[in-house]
PDB file of C-alpha atoms in Angstrom:
ATOM      1  CA  MET A   1      16.958  76.726 -36.102  1.00 84.00           C
ATOM      2  CA  ILE A   2      14.552  75.476 -33.506  1.00 90.00           C
ATOM      3  CA  ILE A   3      10.920  75.358 -34.540  1.00 94.00           C
ATOM      4  CA  GLU A   4       8.352  73.991 -32.143  1.00 94.00           C
ATOM      5  CA  VAL A   5       4.887  73.132 -33.436  1.00 96.00           C
ATOM      6  CA  LYS A   6       1.955  72.123 -31.248  1.00 96.00           C
ATOM      7  CA  ASN A   7      -1.567  71.225 -32.346  1.00 97.00           C
ATOM      8  CA  SER A   8      -4.153  71.872 -29.617  1.00 95.00           C
ATOM      9  CA  GLN A   9      -7.295  71.525 -31.760  1.00 95.00           C
ATOM     10  CA  ARG A  10      -8.974  68.262 -32.692  1.00 94.00           C
ATOM     11  CA  LYS A  11     -11.351  69.109 -35.534  1.00 95.00           C
ATOM     12  CA  PHE A  12      -8.825  68.997 -38.385  1.00 95.00           C
ATOM     13  CA  ARG A  13      -5.890  66.737 -39.066  1.00 94.00           C
ATOM     14  CA  VAL A  14      -2.558  68.542 -39.382  1.00 95.00           C
ATOM     15  CA  ASN A  15       0.858  67.412 -40.549  1.00 95.00           C
ATOM     16  CA  LEU A  16       3.257  68.791 -37.942  1.00 96.00           C
ATOM     17  CA  LYS A  17       6.361  67.704 -39.885  1.00 96.00           C
ATOM     18  CA  LYS A  18       5.184  69.578 -42.998  1.00 95.00           C
ATOM     19  CA  ILE A  19       4.378  72.698 -40.971  1.00 96.00           C
ATOM     20  CA  LYS A  20       7.812  72.590 -39.370  1.00 96.00           C
ATOM     21  CA  ALA A  21       9.473  72.111 -42.774  1.00 95.00           C
ATOM     22  CA  ASP A  22       7.494  75.030 -44.234  1.00 96.00           C
ATOM     23  CA  ALA A  23       8.432  77.265 -41.291  1.00 96.00           C
ATOM     24  CA  TYR A  24      12.079  76.306 -41.691  1.00 95.00           C
ATOM     25  CA  LYS A  25      11.977  77.149 -45.405  1.00 94.00           C
ATOM     26  CA  ILE A  26      10.197  80.485 -44.738  1.00 95.00           C
ATOM     27  CA  LEU A  27      12.792  81.456 -42.124  1.00 94.00           C
ATOM     28  CA  SER A  28      15.570  80.453 -44.534  1.00 91.00           C
ATOM     29  CA  LEU A  29      14.031  82.544 -47.322  1.00 91.00           C
ATOM     30  CA  CYS A  30      13.863  85.467 -44.863  1.00 90.00           C
ATOM     31  CA  ARG A  31      17.517  84.880 -43.968  1.00 89.00           C
ATOM     32  CA  THR A  32      16.862  84.950 -40.241  1.00 86.00           C
ATOM     33  CA  GLY A  33      19.929  82.914 -39.311  1.00 82.00           C
ATOM     34  CA  GLU A  34      19.853  80.892 -36.102  1.00 86.00           C
ATOM     35  CA  THR A  35      16.428  81.541 -34.639  1.00 89.00           C
ATOM     36  CA  GLU A  36      13.770  79.937 -32.508  1.00 91.00           C
ATOM     37  CA  LEU A  37      10.052  80.010 -33.289  1.00 93.00           C
ATOM     38  CA  SER A  38       6.989  78.419 -31.744  1.00 94.00           C
ATOM     39  CA  ILE A  39       3.772  77.680 -33.626  1.00 97.00           C
ATOM     40  CA  LEU A  40       0.488  76.819 -31.922  1.00 97.00           C
ATOM     41  CA  ILE A  41      -2.521  75.551 -33.861  1.00 97.00           C
ATOM     42  CA  VAL A  42      -5.867  76.181 -32.175  1.00 97.00           C
ATOM     43  CA  ASN A  43      -9.640  76.261 -32.754  1.00 97.00           C
ATOM     44  CA  ASN A  44     -11.802  79.364 -33.187  1.00 97.00           C
ATOM     45  CA  GLY A  45     -12.890  79.358 -29.541  1.00 96.00           C
ATOM     46  CA  PHE A  46      -9.366  79.670 -28.211  1.00 96.00           C
ATOM     47  CA  MET A  47      -8.396  82.134 -30.941  1.00 96.00           C
ATOM     48  CA  ARG A  48     -11.356  84.328 -29.983  1.00 96.00           C
ATOM     49  CA  ILE A  49     -10.151  84.428 -26.382  1.00 95.00           C
ATOM     50  CA  LEU A  50      -6.629  85.430 -27.471  1.00 95.00           C
ATOM     51  CA  ASN A  51      -7.892  88.032 -29.934  1.00 95.00           C
ATOM     52  CA  ARG A  52     -10.139  89.583 -27.271  1.00 94.00           C
ATOM     53  CA  GLN A  53      -7.419  89.539 -24.627  1.00 94.00           C
ATOM     54  CA  TYR A  54      -4.569  90.934 -26.742  1.00 93.00           C
ATOM     55  CA  ARG A  55      -6.302  93.019 -29.409  1.00 93.00           C
ATOM     56  CA  GLY A  56      -9.664  93.881 -27.846  1.00 95.00           C
ATOM     57  CA  ILE A  57     -11.530  92.250 -30.729  1.00 96.00           C
ATOM     58  CA  ASP A  58     -14.175  89.766 -29.584  1.00 96.00           C
ATOM     59  CA  LYS A  59     -14.098  87.357 -32.520  1.00 96.00           C
ATOM     60  CA  PRO A  60     -11.713  84.724 -33.823  1.00 96.00           C
ATOM     61  CA  THR A  61      -9.002  85.686 -36.287  1.00 96.00           C
ATOM     62  CA  ASP A  62      -6.823  83.584 -38.558  1.00 96.00           C
ATOM     63  CA  VAL A  63      -3.330  84.295 -37.194  1.00 96.00           C
ATOM     64  CA  LEU A  64      -1.766  86.133 -34.281  1.00 95.00           C
ATOM     65  CA  SER A  65       1.927  86.844 -33.798  1.00 94.00           C
ATOM     66  CA  PHE A  66       3.485  87.479 -30.411  1.00 93.00           C
ATOM     67  CA  ILE A  67       6.856  89.198 -30.333  1.00 89.00           C
ATOM     68  CA  PRO A  68       8.865  88.681 -27.125  1.00 84.00           C
ATOM     69  CA  SER A  69       8.313  91.508 -24.688  1.00 71.00           C
ATOM     70  CA  THR A  70      11.956  92.607 -24.536  1.00 52.00           C
ATOM     71  CA  PRO A  71      12.703  96.005 -26.076  1.00 45.00           C
ATOM     72  CA  THR A  72      14.908  94.655 -28.851  1.00 43.00           C
ATOM     73  CA  HIS A  73      13.187  91.274 -29.230  1.00 41.00           C
ATOM     74  CA  MET A  74      16.647  89.797 -29.643  1.00 42.00           C
ATOM     75  CA  VAL A  75      16.351  87.308 -26.802  1.00 42.00           C
ATOM     76  CA  LYS A  76      19.337  84.976 -26.921  1.00 44.00           C
ATOM     77  CA  THR A  77      18.676  81.271 -26.915  1.00 45.00           C
ATOM     78  CA  VAL A  78      20.940  78.268 -27.162  1.00 46.00           C
ATOM     79  CA  PRO A  79      19.781  76.038 -30.029  1.00 45.00           C
ATOM     80  CA  GLU A  80      20.413  72.291 -30.011  1.00 51.00           C
ATOM     81  CA  ASP A  81      23.648  72.751 -31.984  1.00 51.00           C
ATOM     82  CA  GLY A  82      24.987  75.054 -29.247  1.00 51.00           C
ATOM     83  CA  LYS A  83      25.083  78.169 -31.435  1.00 52.00           C
ATOM     84  CA  SER A  84      23.566  81.356 -30.101  1.00 48.00           C
ATOM     85  CA  GLY A  85      20.315  82.406 -31.744  1.00 64.00           C
ATOM     86  CA  ARG A  86      17.341  84.642 -31.140  1.00 81.00           C
ATOM     87  CA  PHE A  87      13.777  83.893 -30.179  1.00 87.00           C
ATOM     88  CA  LEU A  88      11.527  85.416 -32.840  1.00 91.00           C
ATOM     89  CA  GLY A  89       8.290  84.764 -30.999  1.00 93.00           C
ATOM     90  CA  ASP A  90       5.074  82.781 -31.121  1.00 94.00           C
ATOM     91  CA  ILE A  91       2.551  82.338 -33.906  1.00 96.00           C
ATOM     92  CA  VAL A  92      -0.976  81.112 -33.221  1.00 97.00           C
ATOM     93  CA  LEU A  93      -3.129  79.887 -36.127  1.00 97.00           C
ATOM     94  CA  SER A  94      -6.807  78.908 -36.158  1.00 97.00           C
ATOM     95  CA  MET A  95      -7.388  75.790 -38.269  1.00 97.00           C
ATOM     96  CA  GLU A  96     -11.124  76.521 -38.408  1.00 96.00           C
ATOM     97  CA  LYS A  97     -10.453  79.958 -39.910  1.00 97.00           C
ATOM     98  CA  ILE A  98      -7.880  78.500 -42.284  1.00 97.00           C
ATOM     99  CA  HIS A  99     -10.383  75.955 -43.600  1.00 96.00           C
ATOM    100  CA  SER A 100     -13.201  78.487 -44.019  1.00 96.00           C
ATOM    101  CA  GLN A 101     -10.965  81.104 -45.664  1.00 96.00           C
ATOM    102  CA  ALA A 102      -9.460  78.549 -48.040  1.00 96.00           C
ATOM    103  CA  ALA A 103     -12.969  77.621 -49.191  1.00 95.00           C
ATOM    104  CA  GLU A 104     -13.929  81.304 -49.582  1.00 96.00           C
ATOM    105  CA  ARG A 105     -10.780  82.070 -51.553  1.00 95.00           C
ATOM    106  CA  GLY A 106     -10.949  78.966 -53.736  1.00 94.00           C
ATOM    107  CA  HIS A 107      -7.632  77.374 -52.872  1.00 92.00           C
ATOM    108  CA  SER A 108      -6.371  74.531 -50.704  1.00 93.00           C
ATOM    109  CA  THR A 109      -6.104  74.624 -46.940  1.00 95.00           C
ATOM    110  CA  ASP A 110      -2.367  73.928 -47.345  1.00 94.00           C
ATOM    111  CA  LYS A 111      -1.956  77.107 -49.383  1.00 93.00           C
ATOM    112  CA  GLU A 112      -4.017  79.154 -46.912  1.00 96.00           C
ATOM    113  CA  PHE A 113      -1.965  77.775 -44.019  1.00 96.00           C
ATOM    114  CA  ARG A 114       1.270  78.685 -45.795  1.00 95.00           C
ATOM    115  CA  ILE A 115       0.018  82.204 -46.561  1.00 95.00           C
ATOM    116  CA  LEU A 116      -0.885  82.771 -42.912  1.00 96.00           C
ATOM    117  CA  LEU A 117       2.319  81.214 -41.616  1.00 97.00           C
ATOM    118  CA  ILE A 118       4.305  83.577 -43.860  1.00 95.00           C
ATOM    119  CA  HIS A 119       2.147  86.485 -42.681  1.00 94.00           C
ATOM    120  CA  GLY A 120       2.726  85.630 -39.023  1.00 95.00           C
ATOM    121  CA  ILE A 121       6.480  85.243 -39.451  1.00 95.00           C
ATOM    122  CA  LEU A 122       6.719  88.560 -41.290  1.00 93.00           C
ATOM    123  CA  HIS A 123       4.969  90.254 -38.367  1.00 92.00           C
ATOM    124  CA  LEU A 124       7.614  88.779 -36.059  1.00 93.00           C
ATOM    125  CA  LEU A 125      10.283  90.205 -38.367  1.00 89.00           C
ATOM    126  CA  GLY A 126       8.871  93.713 -38.083  1.00 87.00           C
ATOM    127  CA  TYR A 127       6.485  93.947 -41.028  1.00 84.00           C
ATOM    128  CA  ASP A 128       3.180  95.632 -40.155  1.00 82.00           C
ATOM    129  CA  HIS A 129       0.404  96.147 -42.697  1.00 81.00           C
ATOM    130  CA  GLU A 130      -1.598  98.261 -40.242  1.00 78.00           C
ATOM    131  CA  ILE A 131       0.929 101.128 -40.133  1.00 80.00           C
ATOM    132  CA  SER A 132       0.278 102.504 -43.621  1.00 81.00           C
ATOM    133  CA  GLN A 133      -0.755 101.576 -47.154  1.00 86.00           C
ATOM    134  CA  LYS A 134       2.911 101.694 -48.161  1.00 88.00           C
ATOM    135  CA  GLU A 135       3.830  99.175 -45.448  1.00 85.00           C
ATOM    136  CA  ALA A 136       0.849  96.986 -46.390  1.00 86.00           C
ATOM    137  CA  ARG A 137       2.048  96.879 -50.018  1.00 90.00           C
ATOM    138  CA  ARG A 138       5.617  96.141 -48.873  1.00 89.00           C
ATOM    139  CA  MET A 139       4.415  93.258 -46.705  1.00 87.00           C
ATOM    140  CA  LYS A 140       2.150  91.866 -49.466  1.00 91.00           C
ATOM    141  CA  ARG A 141       5.068  91.902 -51.953  1.00 91.00           C
ATOM    142  CA  LYS A 142       7.278  90.041 -49.480  1.00 92.00           C
ATOM    143  CA  GLU A 143       4.512  87.486 -48.816  1.00 92.00           C
ATOM    144  CA  LYS A 144       4.190  86.768 -52.551  1.00 93.00           C
ATOM    145  CA  ILE A 145       7.939  86.360 -52.983  1.00 92.00           C
ATOM    146  CA  ILE A 146       8.173  83.925 -50.069  1.00 93.00           C
ATOM    147  CA  LEU A 147       5.079  81.971 -51.135  1.00 93.00           C
ATOM    148  CA  SER A 148       6.562  81.599 -54.601  1.00 89.00           C
ATOM    149  CA  GLY A 149       9.833  80.350 -53.100  1.00 88.00           C
ATOM    150  CA  LEU A 150       7.945  77.958 -50.870  1.00 83.00           C
ATOM    151  CA  GLN A 151       5.951  76.514 -53.749  1.00 75.00           C
ATOM    152  CA  ASP A 152       9.169  75.838 -55.649  1.00 58.00           C
ATOM    153  CA  ALA A 153      10.397  73.718 -52.752  1.00 52.00           C
TER     154      ALA A 153
END
């Protein structure tokens, strides 16, 4: 698996190695096989721009997922080990939102980050809580299972 993580905000310290390890574990728990994923960590200002541009909502959000624009989203890549894989997409996370939501919800920023990273990856894998209540419940169940598996690691 190839997981690229970039931090473009300066307000909060982030552990890129831990984020990459968490993403690897999440993808393993989802049994994605050889895949490629990129993660971008931003501030609320940049997230607001993305949310307005891609969703028409003029305010920052916590996480956005961008699936490749090919019809099947099975873009072939060549990972470092030479095996063929697929590009899942890009996840953008706002550290400002993560910190404020963690405080509101009474848990650590690490836990909030993990929850949102799981959420973003599940969107890339085809889960969509906005389709129906049934799909929202299905996605929430999967998030809890993965978070539990991640906490055991």
